[in-house]
Amino acid sequence: EVVLTQSPATLSLSPGERATLSCRASQIVSSYFAWYQQKPGQAPRLLIYDASKRATGIPARFSGSWSGTDFTLTISSLEPEDFAVYYCQQRSNSPWTFGQGTKVEIK
Amino acid sequence: QVQLQESGPGLVKPSGTLSLTCTVSGGSISSGNWWSWVRQPPGKGLEWIGEIYHSGSTNYNPSLKSRVTILVDKSNNHFSLKLTSVTAADTAVYYCARALAVGSRDWFDPWGQGTLVTVSS
């Protein structure tokens, strides 16, 4: 099973700041990788797929990148609605797995 | 656009069977996607349970495979989850989701709103 390790667990930032979230895979997953956003009491929402492609309707301030087994989600300038929990997920090797989440909170 | 809605009992007794249905609206379950179940224990992360293709082919998480059955009902445009021999560790919000074929793989989009299932006597 591919283990995804997200860091940091919590990111405390102010609106307008840049957020950089990381996820490391325990083995090569190529670009078969996604990021989801989850707000309290809501279902997750797909943000990024294929490691770097924005899902439909996702603002351009969200971007994804990767190198080897390291994946990064960047939010260029945090908006109030971006404070949430973010999960990474791989779809290279079944079972599909998620990271444990990074909470982006208001500083 | 496609929407999903989970339904089923919110309380299940230990050693019993958890049964949920996910109704798909705004599109056909025979549209060529995988249809998945994901769960989230209170305050914790996401765990993929399994998925089914409209043909009936299934793919389960090995950690739950011995207790899980996912079925598709094309005539009623829904799919279902059965989890047997439940314990308190199975208490979670259960989500259904479409695994949308976009790009190189299938990605969970959209998701249902989720339903909390509590295992307790």
CSV table of C-alpha atoms in Angstrom, one decimal:
chain,number,residue,atom,x,y,z
A,1,GLU,CA,0.0,0.0,0.0
A,2,VAL,CA,1.2,3.5,-0.9
A,3,VAL,CA,1.6,5.6,2.2
A,4,LEU,CA,1.1,9.4,1.7
A,5,THR,CA,2.7,11.6,4.4
A,6,GLN,CA,1.5,15.2,4.5
A,7,SER,CA,3.3,18.1,6.1
A,8,PRO,CA,2.9,20.2,8.0
A,9,ALA,CA,-0.1,19.0,10.0
A,10,THR,CA,-1.2,22.6,10.5
A,11,LEU,CA,-0.3,25.7,8.7
A,12,SER,CA,-1.2,29.0,10.3
A,13,LEU,CA,-1.3,31.9,7.9
A,14,SER,CA,-3.0,35.2,7.2
A,15,PRO,CA,-5.2,36.0,4.2
A,16,GLY,CA,-3.1,37.2,1.3
A,17,GLU,CA,-0.1,35.0,2.3
A,18,ARG,CA,1.2,32.1,0.2
A,19,ALA,CA,0.5,28.6,1.4
A,20,THR,CA,2.8,25.6,0.5
A,21,LEU,CA,1.5,22.1,1.4
A,22,SER,CA,3.6,19.0,0.9
A,23,CYS,CA,2.8,15.3,0.5
A,24,ARG,CA,5.4,12.6,0.1
A,25,ALA,CA,4.6,9.2,-1.3
A,26,SER,CA,6.3,6.0,0.0
A,27,GLN,CA,6.9,4.8,-3.6
A,28,ILE,CA,6.7,6.2,-7.1
A,29,VAL,CA,3.2,7.1,-8.1
A,30,SER,CA,4.1,9.0,-11.3
A,31,SER,CA,1.6,11.9,-11.7
A,32,TYR,CA,-1.4,9.8,-10.7
A,33,PHE,CA,-2.0,12.2,-7.8
A,34,ALA,CA,-4.7,14.6,-6.6
A,35,TRP,CA,-5.5,17.2,-4.0
A,36,TYR,CA,-8.8,17.7,-2.3
A,37,GLN,CA,-10.2,20.5,-0.1
A,38,GLN,CA,-12.6,19.8,2.8
A,39,LYS,CA,-14.4,22.5,4.8
A,40,PRO,CA,-16.1,21.7,8.1
A,41,GLY,CA,-19.3,19.7,7.7
A,42,GLN,CA,-18.7,19.4,3.9
A,43,ALA,CA,-17.6,16.7,1.6
A,44,PRO,CA,-14.1,16.9,0.0
A,45,ARG,CA,-13.8,18.8,-3.3
A,46,LEU,CA,-11.4,17.9,-6.1
A,47,LEU,CA,-8.9,20.7,-6.6
A,48,ILE,CA,-6.0,19.3,-8.6
A,49,TYR,CA,-5.7,16.0,-10.6
A,50,ASP,CA,-2.8,14.5,-12.5
A,51,ALA,CA,-0.6,16.3,-10.0
A,52,SER,CA,-0.8,19.7,-11.7
A,53,LYS,CA,-4.1,20.1,-13.5
A,54,ARG,CA,-6.8,22.2,-12.0
A,55,ALA,CA,-10.3,20.7,-11.8
A,56,THR,CA,-13.2,22.5,-13.4
A,57,GLY,CA,-14.0,25.8,-11.6
A,58,ILE,CA,-10.9,25.8,-9.4
A,59,PRO,CA,-9.3,29.3,-9.2
A,60,ALA,CA,-5.9,29.9,-10.7
A,61,ARG,CA,-4.4,30.7,-7.3
A,62,PHE,CA,-4.3,26.9,-6.7
A,63,SER,CA,-1.4,25.0,-8.4
A,64,GLY,CA,0.2,21.6,-8.0
A,65,SER,CA,3.6,20.4,-8.8
A,66,TRP,CA,5.7,17.3,-8.3
A,67,SER,CA,9.2,15.9,-8.4
A,68,GLY,CA,9.8,12.2,-7.9
A,69,THR,CA,7.7,11.2,-4.9
A,70,ASP,CA,7.3,14.7,-3.5
A,71,PHE,CA,4.1,16.6,-4.3
A,72,THR,CA,3.3,20.3,-3.6
A,73,LEU,CA,0.0,22.2,-3.5
A,74,THR,CA,0.5,26.0,-3.6
A,75,ILE,CA,-2.1,28.6,-2.9
A,76,SER,CA,-0.6,31.8,-4.2
A,77,SER,CA,-2.6,34.2,-2.1
A,78,LEU,CA,-5.0,32.9,0.6
A,79,GLU,CA,-8.6,34.0,0.4
A,80,PRO,CA,-10.9,33.7,3.4
A,81,GLU,CA,-12.6,30.7,1.9
A,82,ASP,CA,-9.4,28.8,1.5
A,83,PHE,CA,-9.0,28.0,5.2
A,84,ALA,CA,-9.8,24.3,5.3
A,85,VAL,CA,-8.2,20.9,5.4
A,86,TYR,CA,-6.4,19.6,2.3
A,87,TYR,CA,-5.9,16.0,1.5
A,88,CYS,CA,-3.6,14.4,-1.1
A,89,GLN,CA,-4.5,11.1,-2.8
A,90,GLN,CA,-2.9,8.7,-5.2
A,91,ARG,CA,-4.4,6.6,-7.9
A,92,SER,CA,-1.3,4.7,-9.1
A,93,ASN,CA,-1.6,1.5,-7.0
A,94,SER,CA,-4.7,0.1,-5.5
A,95,PRO,CA,-5.8,0.5,-2.7
A,96,TRP,CA,-6.2,4.2,-3.4
A,97,THR,CA,-4.9,6.1,-0.4
A,98,PHE,CA,-5.1,9.5,1.1
A,99,GLY,CA,-2.7,11.5,3.2
A,100,GLN,CA,-3.7,12.4,6.8
A,101,GLY,CA,-4.5,16.0,5.9
A,102,THR,CA,-3.1,19.5,6.4
A,103,LYS,CA,-5.2,22.1,8.1
A,104,VAL,CA,-4.7,25.6,6.9
A,105,GLU,CA,-5.9,27.9,9.7
A,106,ILE,CA,-6.2,31.6,10.1
A,107,LYS,CA,-3.2,33.1,12.0
B,1,GLN,CA,-24.7,18.1,-13.3
B,2,VAL,CA,-24.2,14.8,-11.5
B,3,GLN,CA,-25.2,14.7,-7.9
B,4,LEU,CA,-25.0,11.9,-5.4
B,5,GLN,CA,-27.0,11.3,-2.2
B,6,GLU,CA,-26.3,8.7,0.5
B,7,SER,CA,-29.1,7.1,2.5
B,8,GLY,CA,-29.5,4.5,5.1
B,9,PRO,CA,-29.7,3.9,8.9
B,10,GLY,CA,-27.6,6.2,11.1
B,11,LEU,CA,-27.3,3.6,13.8
B,12,VAL,CA,-26.1,0.0,13.6
B,13,LYS,CA,-25.6,-2.4,16.4
B,14,PRO,CA,-22.2,-4.0,16.9
B,15,SER,CA,-21.7,-7.3,14.9
B,16,GLY,CA,-24.5,-6.1,12.6
B,17,THR,CA,-24.5,-5.1,9.0
B,18,LEU,CA,-24.1,-1.5,7.7
B,19,SER,CA,-26.2,-0.9,4.6
B,20,LEU,CA,-26.1,2.3,2.6
B,21,THR,CA,-27.4,3.4,-0.8
B,22,CYS,CA,-26.1,6.1,-3.1
B,23,THR,CA,-28.6,7.6,-5.5
B,24,VAL,CA,-27.2,9.2,-8.6
B,25,SER,CA,-29.1,12.1,-10.2
B,26,GLY,CA,-28.3,14.3,-13.2
B,27,GLY,CA,-26.6,11.5,-15.1
B,28,SER,CA,-26.6,7.8,-15.7
B,29,ILE,CA,-24.7,5.3,-13.5
B,30,SER,CA,-24.0,3.5,-16.8
B,31,SER,CA,-22.0,6.4,-18.1
B,32,GLY,CA,-18.6,4.6,-17.9
B,33,ASN,CA,-17.3,5.7,-14.5
B,34,TRP,CA,-16.3,3.9,-11.4
B,35,TRP,CA,-18.6,4.6,-8.4
B,36,SER,CA,-16.9,4.6,-5.0
B,37,TRP,CA,-17.3,4.6,-1.2
B,38,VAL,CA,-15.0,6.5,1.1
B,39,ARG,CA,-15.3,6.9,4.8
B,40,GLN,CA,-14.1,9.3,7.5
B,41,PRO,CA,-14.1,8.6,11.2
B,42,PRO,CA,-15.0,11.6,13.3
B,43,GLY,CA,-12.1,14.0,13.4
B,44,LYS,CA,-9.9,11.8,11.2
B,45,GLY,CA,-8.8,11.3,7.6
B,46,LEU,CA,-10.3,9.7,4.6
B,47,GLU,CA,-10.2,5.9,3.9
B,48,TRP,CA,-11.2,4.4,0.5
B,49,ILE,CA,-13.5,1.4,0.9
B,50,GLY,CA,-14.1,0.2,-2.6
B,51,GLU,CA,-15.7,0.9,-6.0
B,52,ILE,CA,-17.8,-0.6,-8.7
B,53,TYR,CA,-18.0,-0.1,-12.5
B,54,HIS,CA,-21.4,-0.1,-14.2
B,55,SER,CA,-20.6,-3.5,-15.6
B,56,GLY,CA,-20.5,-4.9,-12.0
B,57,SER,CA,-16.7,-5.2,-11.7
B,58,THR,CA,-15.5,-4.3,-8.3
B,59,ASN,CA,-12.3,-3.2,-6.6
B,60,TYR,CA,-12.0,-3.3,-2.8
B,61,ASN,CA,-9.6,-2.1,-0.2
B,62,PRO,CA,-7.9,-5.3,1.1
B,63,SER,CA,-8.2,-4.0,4.7
B,64,LEU,CA,-12.0,-4.3,4.4
B,65,LYS,CA,-12.4,-6.8,1.6
B,66,SER,CA,-13.6,-9.7,3.7
B,67,ARG,CA,-16.5,-7.6,5.0
B,68,VAL,CA,-17.5,-5.4,2.1
B,69,THR,CA,-19.9,-5.8,-0.8
B,70,ILE,CA,-20.7,-3.1,-3.3
B,71,LEU,CA,-23.5,-3.6,-5.8
B,72,VAL,CA,-24.9,-1.5,-8.7
B,73,ASP,CA,-28.6,-1.2,-9.6
B,74,LYS,CA,-28.7,0.3,-13.1
B,75,SER,CA,-32.5,0.3,-13.3
B,76,ASN,CA,-32.7,2.6,-10.2
B,77,ASN,CA,-29.5,4.5,-10.9
B,78,HIS,CA,-28.0,3.7,-7.6
B,79,PHE,CA,-25.2,1.7,-6.0
B,80,SER,CA,-25.0,0.3,-2.5
B,81,LEU,CA,-22.5,-0.6,0.3
B,82,LYS,CA,-22.8,-3.5,2.7
B,83,LEU,CA,-20.3,-3.8,5.6
B,84,THR,CA,-20.7,-6.8,7.8
B,85,SER,CA,-19.6,-7.6,11.4
B,86,VAL,CA,-19.3,-3.9,12.3
B,87,THR,CA,-17.6,-2.6,15.4
B,88,ALA,CA,-17.2,0.8,16.9
B,89,ALA,CA,-14.2,1.3,14.7
B,90,ASP,CA,-16.6,1.5,11.7
B,91,THR,CA,-18.3,4.6,13.1
B,92,ALA,CA,-17.7,7.2,10.4
B,93,VAL,CA,-19.2,9.6,7.9
B,94,TYR,CA,-19.7,7.5,4.8
B,95,TYR,CA,-19.4,9.3,1.4
B,96,CYS,CA,-20.2,8.0,-2.0
B,97,ALA,CA,-18.4,9.5,-4.9
B,98,ARG,CA,-18.0,9.2,-8.7
B,99,ALA,CA,-14.5,8.4,-9.9
B,100,LEU,CA,-14.5,10.7,-12.9
B,101,ALA,CA,-12.4,9.6,-15.8
B,102,VAL,CA,-10.5,12.8,-16.5
B,103,GLY,CA,-6.8,13.1,-17.5
B,104,SER,CA,-4.9,9.9,-17.0
B,105,ARG,CA,-6.9,8.4,-14.2
B,106,ASP,CA,-10.2,8.5,-12.4
B,107,TRP,CA,-10.6,11.1,-9.7
B,108,PHE,CA,-13.3,11.4,-6.9
B,109,ASP,CA,-15.6,14.1,-8.3
B,110,PRO,CA,-18.3,14.8,-7.2
B,111,TRP,CA,-19.0,13.5,-3.7
B,112,GLY,CA,-22.2,13.0,-1.9
B,113,GLN,CA,-22.8,15.1,1.2
B,114,GLY,CA,-22.0,12.1,3.5
B,115,THR,CA,-24.0,10.3,6.1
B,116,LEU,CA,-22.9,9.6,9.6
B,117,VAL,CA,-23.2,5.9,10.7
B,118,THR,CA,-22.7,5.2,14.4
B,119,VAL,CA,-22.0,1.7,15.6
B,120,SER,CA,-23.4,1.3,19.1
B,121,SER,CA,-25.8,-0.9,21.1
